[in-house]
Coordinates of C-alpha atoms in Angstrom, one line a residue:
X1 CA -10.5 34.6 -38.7
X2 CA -13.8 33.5 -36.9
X3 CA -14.3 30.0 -36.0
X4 CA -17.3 30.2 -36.4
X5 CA -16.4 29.0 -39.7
X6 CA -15.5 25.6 -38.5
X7 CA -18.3 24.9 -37.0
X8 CA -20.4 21.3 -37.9
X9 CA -20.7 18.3 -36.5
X10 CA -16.6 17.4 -38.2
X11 CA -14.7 19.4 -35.7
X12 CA -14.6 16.8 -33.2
X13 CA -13.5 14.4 -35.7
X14 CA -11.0 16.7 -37.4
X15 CA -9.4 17.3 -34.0
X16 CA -8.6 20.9 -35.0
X17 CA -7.4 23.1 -32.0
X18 CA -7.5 27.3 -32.5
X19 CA -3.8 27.5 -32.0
X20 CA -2.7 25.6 -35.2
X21 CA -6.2 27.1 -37.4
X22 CA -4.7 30.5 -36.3
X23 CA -0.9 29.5 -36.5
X24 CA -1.5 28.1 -40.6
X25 CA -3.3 30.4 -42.0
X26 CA 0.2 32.0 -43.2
X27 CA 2.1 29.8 -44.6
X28 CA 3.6 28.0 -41.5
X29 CA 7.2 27.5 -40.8
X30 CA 7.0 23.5 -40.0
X31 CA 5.6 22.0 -42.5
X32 CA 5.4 18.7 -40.3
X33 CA 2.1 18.1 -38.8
X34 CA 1.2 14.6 -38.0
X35 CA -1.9 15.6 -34.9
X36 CA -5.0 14.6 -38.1
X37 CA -3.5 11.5 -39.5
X38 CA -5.7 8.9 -38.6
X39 CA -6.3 5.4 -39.7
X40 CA -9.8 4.7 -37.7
X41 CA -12.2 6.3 -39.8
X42 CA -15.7 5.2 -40.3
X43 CA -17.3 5.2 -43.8
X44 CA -19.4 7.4 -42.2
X45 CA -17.3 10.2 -41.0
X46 CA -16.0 10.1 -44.8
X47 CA -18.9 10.2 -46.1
X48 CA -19.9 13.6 -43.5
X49 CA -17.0 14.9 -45.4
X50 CA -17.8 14.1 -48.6
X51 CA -21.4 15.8 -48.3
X52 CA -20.1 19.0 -47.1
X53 CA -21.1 22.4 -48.8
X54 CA -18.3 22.5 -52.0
X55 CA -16.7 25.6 -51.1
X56 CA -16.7 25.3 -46.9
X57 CA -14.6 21.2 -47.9
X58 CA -12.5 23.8 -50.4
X59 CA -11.6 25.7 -47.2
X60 CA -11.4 23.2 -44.6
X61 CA -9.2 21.2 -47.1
X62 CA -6.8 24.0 -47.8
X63 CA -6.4 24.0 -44.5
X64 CA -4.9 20.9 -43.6
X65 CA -3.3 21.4 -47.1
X66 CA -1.1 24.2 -45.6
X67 CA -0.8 22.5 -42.2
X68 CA 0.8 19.6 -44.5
X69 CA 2.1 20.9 -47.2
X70 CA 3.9 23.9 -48.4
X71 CA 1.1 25.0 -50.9
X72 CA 3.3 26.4 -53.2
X73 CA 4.8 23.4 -54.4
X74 CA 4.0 20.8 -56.9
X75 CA 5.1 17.6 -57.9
X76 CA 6.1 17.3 -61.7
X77 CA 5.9 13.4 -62.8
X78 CA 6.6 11.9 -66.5
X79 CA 4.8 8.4 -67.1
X80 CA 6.0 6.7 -69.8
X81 CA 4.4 3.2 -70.9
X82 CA 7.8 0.9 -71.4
X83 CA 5.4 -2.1 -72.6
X84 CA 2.0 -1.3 -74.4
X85 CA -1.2 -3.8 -74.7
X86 CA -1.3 -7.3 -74.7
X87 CA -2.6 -7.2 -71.2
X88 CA -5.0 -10.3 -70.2
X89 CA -6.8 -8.7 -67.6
X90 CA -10.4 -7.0 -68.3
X91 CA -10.4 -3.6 -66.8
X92 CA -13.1 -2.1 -68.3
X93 CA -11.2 1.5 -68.8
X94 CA -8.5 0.2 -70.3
X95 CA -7.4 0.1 -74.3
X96 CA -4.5 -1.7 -73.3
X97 CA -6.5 -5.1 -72.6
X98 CA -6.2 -8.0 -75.2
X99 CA -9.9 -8.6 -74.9
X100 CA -11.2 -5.4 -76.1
X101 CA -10.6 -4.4 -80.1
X102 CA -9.4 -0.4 -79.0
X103 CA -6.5 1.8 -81.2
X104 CA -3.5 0.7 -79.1
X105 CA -1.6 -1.7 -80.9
X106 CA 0.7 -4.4 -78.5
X107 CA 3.6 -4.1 -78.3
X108 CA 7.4 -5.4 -76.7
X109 CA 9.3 -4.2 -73.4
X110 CA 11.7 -1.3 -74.6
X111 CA 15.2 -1.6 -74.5
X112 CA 16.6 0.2 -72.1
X113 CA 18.6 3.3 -74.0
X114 CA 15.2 4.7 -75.0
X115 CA 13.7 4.6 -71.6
X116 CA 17.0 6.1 -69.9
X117 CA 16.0 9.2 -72.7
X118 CA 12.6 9.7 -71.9
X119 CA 14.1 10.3 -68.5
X120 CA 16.5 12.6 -69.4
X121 CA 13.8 14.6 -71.3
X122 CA 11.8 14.3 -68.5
X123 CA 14.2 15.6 -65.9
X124 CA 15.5 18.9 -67.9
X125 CA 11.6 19.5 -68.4
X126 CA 11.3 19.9 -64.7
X127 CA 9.9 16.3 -63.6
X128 CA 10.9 14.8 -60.6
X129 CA 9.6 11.7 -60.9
X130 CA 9.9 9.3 -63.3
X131 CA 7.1 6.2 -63.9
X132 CA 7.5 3.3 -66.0
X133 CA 4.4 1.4 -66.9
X134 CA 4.3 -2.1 -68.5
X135 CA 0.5 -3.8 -69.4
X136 CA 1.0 -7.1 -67.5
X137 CA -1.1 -8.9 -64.8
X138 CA 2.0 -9.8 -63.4
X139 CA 6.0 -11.0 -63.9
X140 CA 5.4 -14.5 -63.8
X141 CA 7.4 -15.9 -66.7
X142 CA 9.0 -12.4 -67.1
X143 CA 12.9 -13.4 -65.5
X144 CA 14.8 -11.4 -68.3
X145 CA 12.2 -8.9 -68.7
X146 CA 11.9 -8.1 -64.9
X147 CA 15.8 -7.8 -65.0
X148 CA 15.8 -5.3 -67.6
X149 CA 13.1 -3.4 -66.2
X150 CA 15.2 -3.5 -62.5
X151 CA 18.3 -2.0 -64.3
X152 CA 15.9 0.5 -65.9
X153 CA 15.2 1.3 -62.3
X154 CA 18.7 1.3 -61.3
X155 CA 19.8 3.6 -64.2
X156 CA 16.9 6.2 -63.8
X157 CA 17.4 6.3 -60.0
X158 CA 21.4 7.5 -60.8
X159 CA 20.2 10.1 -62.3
X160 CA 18.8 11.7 -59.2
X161 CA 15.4 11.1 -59.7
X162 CA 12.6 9.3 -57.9
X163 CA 11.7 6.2 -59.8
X164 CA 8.1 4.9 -60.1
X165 CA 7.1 1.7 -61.5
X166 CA 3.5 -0.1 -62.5
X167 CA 3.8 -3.8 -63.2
X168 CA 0.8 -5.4 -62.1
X169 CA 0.8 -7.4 -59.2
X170 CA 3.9 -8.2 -57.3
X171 CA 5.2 -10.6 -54.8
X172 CA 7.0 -10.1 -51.7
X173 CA 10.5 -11.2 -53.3
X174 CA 10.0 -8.9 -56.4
X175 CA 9.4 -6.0 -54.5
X176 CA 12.1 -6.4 -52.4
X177 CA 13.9 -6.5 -55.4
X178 CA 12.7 -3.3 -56.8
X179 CA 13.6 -1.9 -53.5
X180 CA 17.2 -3.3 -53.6
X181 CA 17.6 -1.5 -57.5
X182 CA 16.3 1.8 -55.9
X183 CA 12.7 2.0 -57.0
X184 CA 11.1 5.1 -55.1
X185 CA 7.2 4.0 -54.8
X186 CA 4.8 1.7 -56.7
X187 CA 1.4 2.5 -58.1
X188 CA -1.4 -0.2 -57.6
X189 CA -4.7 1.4 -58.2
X190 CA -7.8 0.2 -56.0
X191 CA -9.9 2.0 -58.9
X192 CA -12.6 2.3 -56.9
X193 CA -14.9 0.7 -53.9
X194 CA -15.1 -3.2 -52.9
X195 CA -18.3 -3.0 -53.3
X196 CA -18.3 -1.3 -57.1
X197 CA -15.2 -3.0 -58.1
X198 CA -16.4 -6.0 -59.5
X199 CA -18.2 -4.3 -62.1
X200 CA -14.8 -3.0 -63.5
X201 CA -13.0 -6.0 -63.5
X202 CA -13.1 -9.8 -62.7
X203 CA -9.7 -10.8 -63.6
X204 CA -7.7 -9.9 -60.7
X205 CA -9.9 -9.6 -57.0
X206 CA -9.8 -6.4 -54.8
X207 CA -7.8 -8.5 -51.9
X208 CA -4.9 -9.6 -54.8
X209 CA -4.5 -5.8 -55.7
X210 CA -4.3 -5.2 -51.2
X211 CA -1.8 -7.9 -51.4
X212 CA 0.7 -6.4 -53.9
X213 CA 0.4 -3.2 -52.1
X214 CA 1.5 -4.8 -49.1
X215 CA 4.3 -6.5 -50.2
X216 CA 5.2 -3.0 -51.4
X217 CA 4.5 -1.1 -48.4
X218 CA 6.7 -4.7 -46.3
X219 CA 9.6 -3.8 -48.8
X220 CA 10.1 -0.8 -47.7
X221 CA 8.4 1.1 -50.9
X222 CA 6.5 4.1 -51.0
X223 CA 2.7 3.2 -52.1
X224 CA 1.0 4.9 -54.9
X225 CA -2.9 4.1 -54.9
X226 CA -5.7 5.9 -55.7
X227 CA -9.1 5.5 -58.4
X228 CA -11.0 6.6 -61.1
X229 CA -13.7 8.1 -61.1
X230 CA -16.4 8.4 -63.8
X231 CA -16.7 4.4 -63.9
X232 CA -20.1 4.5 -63.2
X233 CA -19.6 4.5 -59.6
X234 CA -21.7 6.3 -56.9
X235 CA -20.4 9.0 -54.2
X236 CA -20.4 6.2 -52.1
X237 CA -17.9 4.1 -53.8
X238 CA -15.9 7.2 -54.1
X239 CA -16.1 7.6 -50.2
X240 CA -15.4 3.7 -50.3
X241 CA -12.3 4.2 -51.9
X242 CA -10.8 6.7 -49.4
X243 CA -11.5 4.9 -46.7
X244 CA -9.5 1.9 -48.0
X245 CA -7.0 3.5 -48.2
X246 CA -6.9 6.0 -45.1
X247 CA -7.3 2.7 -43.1
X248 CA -4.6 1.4 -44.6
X249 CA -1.0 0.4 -42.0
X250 CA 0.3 3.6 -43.5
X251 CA -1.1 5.6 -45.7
X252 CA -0.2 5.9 -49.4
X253 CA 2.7 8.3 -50.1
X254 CA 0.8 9.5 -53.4
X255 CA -3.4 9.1 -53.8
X256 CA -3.8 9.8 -57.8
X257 CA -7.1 10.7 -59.0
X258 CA -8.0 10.0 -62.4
X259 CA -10.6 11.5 -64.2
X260 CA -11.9 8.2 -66.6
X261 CA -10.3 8.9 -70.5
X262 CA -13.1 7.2 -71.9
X263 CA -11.7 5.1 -74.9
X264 CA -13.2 3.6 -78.1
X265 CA -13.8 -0.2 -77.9
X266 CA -13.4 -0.5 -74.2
X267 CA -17.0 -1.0 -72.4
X268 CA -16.9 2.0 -70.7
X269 CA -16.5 4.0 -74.2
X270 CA -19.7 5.4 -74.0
X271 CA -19.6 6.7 -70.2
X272 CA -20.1 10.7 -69.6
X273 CA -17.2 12.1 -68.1
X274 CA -17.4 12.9 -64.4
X275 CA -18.4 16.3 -63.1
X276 CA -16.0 18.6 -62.4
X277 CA -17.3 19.3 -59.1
X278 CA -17.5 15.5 -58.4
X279 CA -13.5 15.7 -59.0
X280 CA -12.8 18.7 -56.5
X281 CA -15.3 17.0 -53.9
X282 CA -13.2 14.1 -54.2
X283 CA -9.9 15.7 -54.4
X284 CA -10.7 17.9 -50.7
X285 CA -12.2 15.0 -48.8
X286 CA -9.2 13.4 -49.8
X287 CA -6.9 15.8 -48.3
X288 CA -8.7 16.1 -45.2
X289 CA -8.8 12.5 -44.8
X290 CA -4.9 11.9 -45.8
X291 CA -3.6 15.1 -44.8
X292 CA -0.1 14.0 -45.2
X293 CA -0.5 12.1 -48.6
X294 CA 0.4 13.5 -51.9
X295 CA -2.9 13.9 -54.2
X296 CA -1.9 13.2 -57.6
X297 CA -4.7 14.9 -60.1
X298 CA -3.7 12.3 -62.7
X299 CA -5.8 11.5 -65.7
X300 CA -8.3 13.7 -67.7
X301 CA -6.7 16.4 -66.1
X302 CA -5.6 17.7 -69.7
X303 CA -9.4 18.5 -69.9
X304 CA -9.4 21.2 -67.2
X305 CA -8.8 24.6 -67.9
X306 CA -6.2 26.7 -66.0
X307 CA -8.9 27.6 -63.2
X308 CA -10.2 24.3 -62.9
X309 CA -6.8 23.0 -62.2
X310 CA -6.2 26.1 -60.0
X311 CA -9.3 25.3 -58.0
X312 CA -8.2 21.5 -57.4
X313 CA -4.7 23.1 -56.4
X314 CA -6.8 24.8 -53.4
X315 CA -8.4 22.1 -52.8
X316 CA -5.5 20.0 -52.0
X317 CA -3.9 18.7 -55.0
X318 CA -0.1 18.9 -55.0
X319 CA 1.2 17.0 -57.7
X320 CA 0.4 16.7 -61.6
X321 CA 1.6 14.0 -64.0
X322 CA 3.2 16.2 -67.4
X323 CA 4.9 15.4 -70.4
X324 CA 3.8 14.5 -73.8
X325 CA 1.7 11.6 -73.3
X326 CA 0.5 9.3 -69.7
X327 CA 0.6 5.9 -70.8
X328 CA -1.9 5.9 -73.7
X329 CA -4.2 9.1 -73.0
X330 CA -3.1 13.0 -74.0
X331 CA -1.2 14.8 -71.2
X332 CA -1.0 18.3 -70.7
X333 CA 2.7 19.3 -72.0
X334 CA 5.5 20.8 -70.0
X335 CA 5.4 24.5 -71.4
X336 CA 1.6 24.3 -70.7
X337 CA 2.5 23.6 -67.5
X338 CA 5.3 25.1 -66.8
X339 CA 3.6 28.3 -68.1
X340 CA 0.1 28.1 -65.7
X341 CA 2.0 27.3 -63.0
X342 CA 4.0 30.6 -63.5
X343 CA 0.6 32.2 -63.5
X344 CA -0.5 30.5 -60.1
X345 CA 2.7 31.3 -58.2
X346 CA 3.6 27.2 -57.9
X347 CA 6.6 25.5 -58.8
X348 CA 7.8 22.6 -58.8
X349 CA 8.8 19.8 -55.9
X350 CA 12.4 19.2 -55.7
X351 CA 13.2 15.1 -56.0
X352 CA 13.0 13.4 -52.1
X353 CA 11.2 16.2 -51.1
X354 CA 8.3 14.7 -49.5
X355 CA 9.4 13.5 -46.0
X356 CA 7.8 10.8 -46.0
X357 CA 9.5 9.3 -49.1
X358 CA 13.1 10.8 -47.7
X359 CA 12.3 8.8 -44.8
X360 CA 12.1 5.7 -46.7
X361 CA 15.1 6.4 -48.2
X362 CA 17.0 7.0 -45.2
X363 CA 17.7 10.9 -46.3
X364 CA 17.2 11.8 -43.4
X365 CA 16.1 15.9 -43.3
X366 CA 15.6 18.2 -46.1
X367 CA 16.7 21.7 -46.6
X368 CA 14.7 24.6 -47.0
X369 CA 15.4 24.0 -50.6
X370 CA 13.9 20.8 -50.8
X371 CA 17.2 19.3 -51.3
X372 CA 18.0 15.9 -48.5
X373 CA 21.0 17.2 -46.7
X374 CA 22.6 13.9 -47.4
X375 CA 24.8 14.0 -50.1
X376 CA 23.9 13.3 -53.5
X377 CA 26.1 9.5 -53.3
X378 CA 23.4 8.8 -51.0
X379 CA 20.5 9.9 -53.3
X380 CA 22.3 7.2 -56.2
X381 CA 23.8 4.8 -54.3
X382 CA 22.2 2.1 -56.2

């Protein structure tokens, strides 16, 4: 391979070195590489990224992929919505607000026997993760809800799967809480720049969304958080985004991209869906600026055809969400996916493979199999 390939005015700042370029193009036999994580990027340097040639980011973002990542692997997640609408914030996506007249219809926290189900389902289809979303702006006033939702948590976790949740914003006690019942990571979306932001929503402020994700990240929870894109936002925003994140103390375990669903009766109904290429741009700077991050290729994704999904797989994308529905927009189902990913030569992540969630979880190492080497008491042990 010539390095002549890398060159550009990034290879300073992607602190590549010809032994690992050489040593990863085969698949590599450490799949630890922590020399590109960085939390000091300038918008800038993103933004060089970003502007790169499509197919030379596909490449260099492969790249790190494989220096990161076994590329072979994908995560299978099921997201089920365990409370639907009624929500007082004013995202302007969502058809789960109370201030927009959309198709979904409010309605109660499930009990907990039909959640545990949808989790059985989920796992003998393959998924090894397991998110719960409810439509509040918080748990104030919640106490018995909140309880249930913590032994929903506790139940799912027993089975042997990683647990997700989505609850809106959280304080410091409730996610050590979550922590305590066994929850794996939480999602809190950024959505999109600071700048941009407040023309999506005004209910809830950009800093009150950092806040909940640091009481997560201070509980000792993995941190889901990524956007959407096709708000109306710029490539800008979109660099903005990433560089909120990639600056973060850590960065996020899992950076889901969503492709905006757009809905009737929300004011974003009539907005054009984003580009594909805009979505694979997105997807590789991502992965070269969180090279150890999960990149989630979340909603809309039931839009792409096999190839389009394969190309986003190149480009850095290692896990999918799957099942029959994601919260209230269409998701591709399980022997759709279980059948292209068959065709691409991918399967699926084991549960606790990621090391940086075993970490979290005191698993200590993983096998070759993906299995912790702890014992399975360990994996339930709440």
């Amino acid at each position: 391979m010539s390095l002549a390939l890398f060159r550009g005015p990034l290879v300073s700042s992607l602190r590549f070195s010809p032994q690992r370029l050489l040593a990863t193009v085969a698949y590599p036999g450490s799949l630890t590489s922590t020399s590109l994580i960085r939390h000091d990027w300038t918008r800038q340097e993103i933004q060089n990224i970003y502007d790169i040639p499509l197919l030379d980011l596909v490449f260099r973002a492969a790249t790190i992929h494989r220096q990161n990542h076994d590329p072979s692997k994908i995560q299978l997640c099921t997201l089920m919505n365990i409370k639907t609408g009624g929500c007082s914030e004013d995202c302007s996506y969502c058809s789960q607000s109370s201030r927009y007249s959309t198709p979904t219809k409010a309605s109660k926290l499930l009990d907990i026997e039909p959640v545990l189900e949808a989790a059985r389902t989920a796992k003998a289809n393959g998924s090894t993760r397991f998110c719960m979303g409810a439509a509040w702006r918080d748990l104030a006033g919640r106490k018995r809800g909140f309880e249930r939702i913590l032994q929903m948590v506790r139940e799912v976790r027993g089975m042997g799967m990683e647990v997700c949740t989505t609850l809106g914003m959280l304080s410091p006690e409730q996610a050590r809480q979550l922590k305590e019942a066994g929850l794996t990571a939480y999602n809190h979306n950024l959505d999109t720049s600071r700048e941009f932001y407040p023309k999506v929503i005004t209910s809830r402020s950009y800093d009150e969304r950092l806040d909940t994700i640091s009481a997560v990240r201070e509980a000792g929870i993995s941190v889901c958080s990524g956007g959407i894109l096709g708000l109306g936002e710029s490539d800008q925003d979109r660099v903005g985004l990433i560089h909120e994140v990639a600056n973060m103390p850590e960065h996020p375990e899992s950076f889901p991209v969503n492709a905006l669903v757009p809905i009737q009766g929300t004011p974003l109904e009539n907005n054009e869906r984003v580009a594909y290429h805009t979505l694979v741009r997105t997807i590789a700077t991502a992965r070269i600026v969180l090279p150890g991050t999960i990149i989630r290729l979340a909603a809309g994704r039931n839009t792409l055809s096999d190839s389009e999904q394969a190309m986003c797989f190149m480009s850095g994308a290692n896990a999918v969400f799957t099942g029959e529905k994601m919260l209230t927009t269409p998701c591709s189902p399980w022997d759709e996916d279980k059948a292209m990913m068959s065709k691409w030569g991918l399967e699926g992540m084991g549960s606790f493979e990621q090391k940086s969630v075993a970490r979290k979880e005191g698993l200590g190492a993983v096998r070759a199999d993906g299995t912790p080497e702890q014992s399975s008491e360990a994996i339930t042990r709440n």
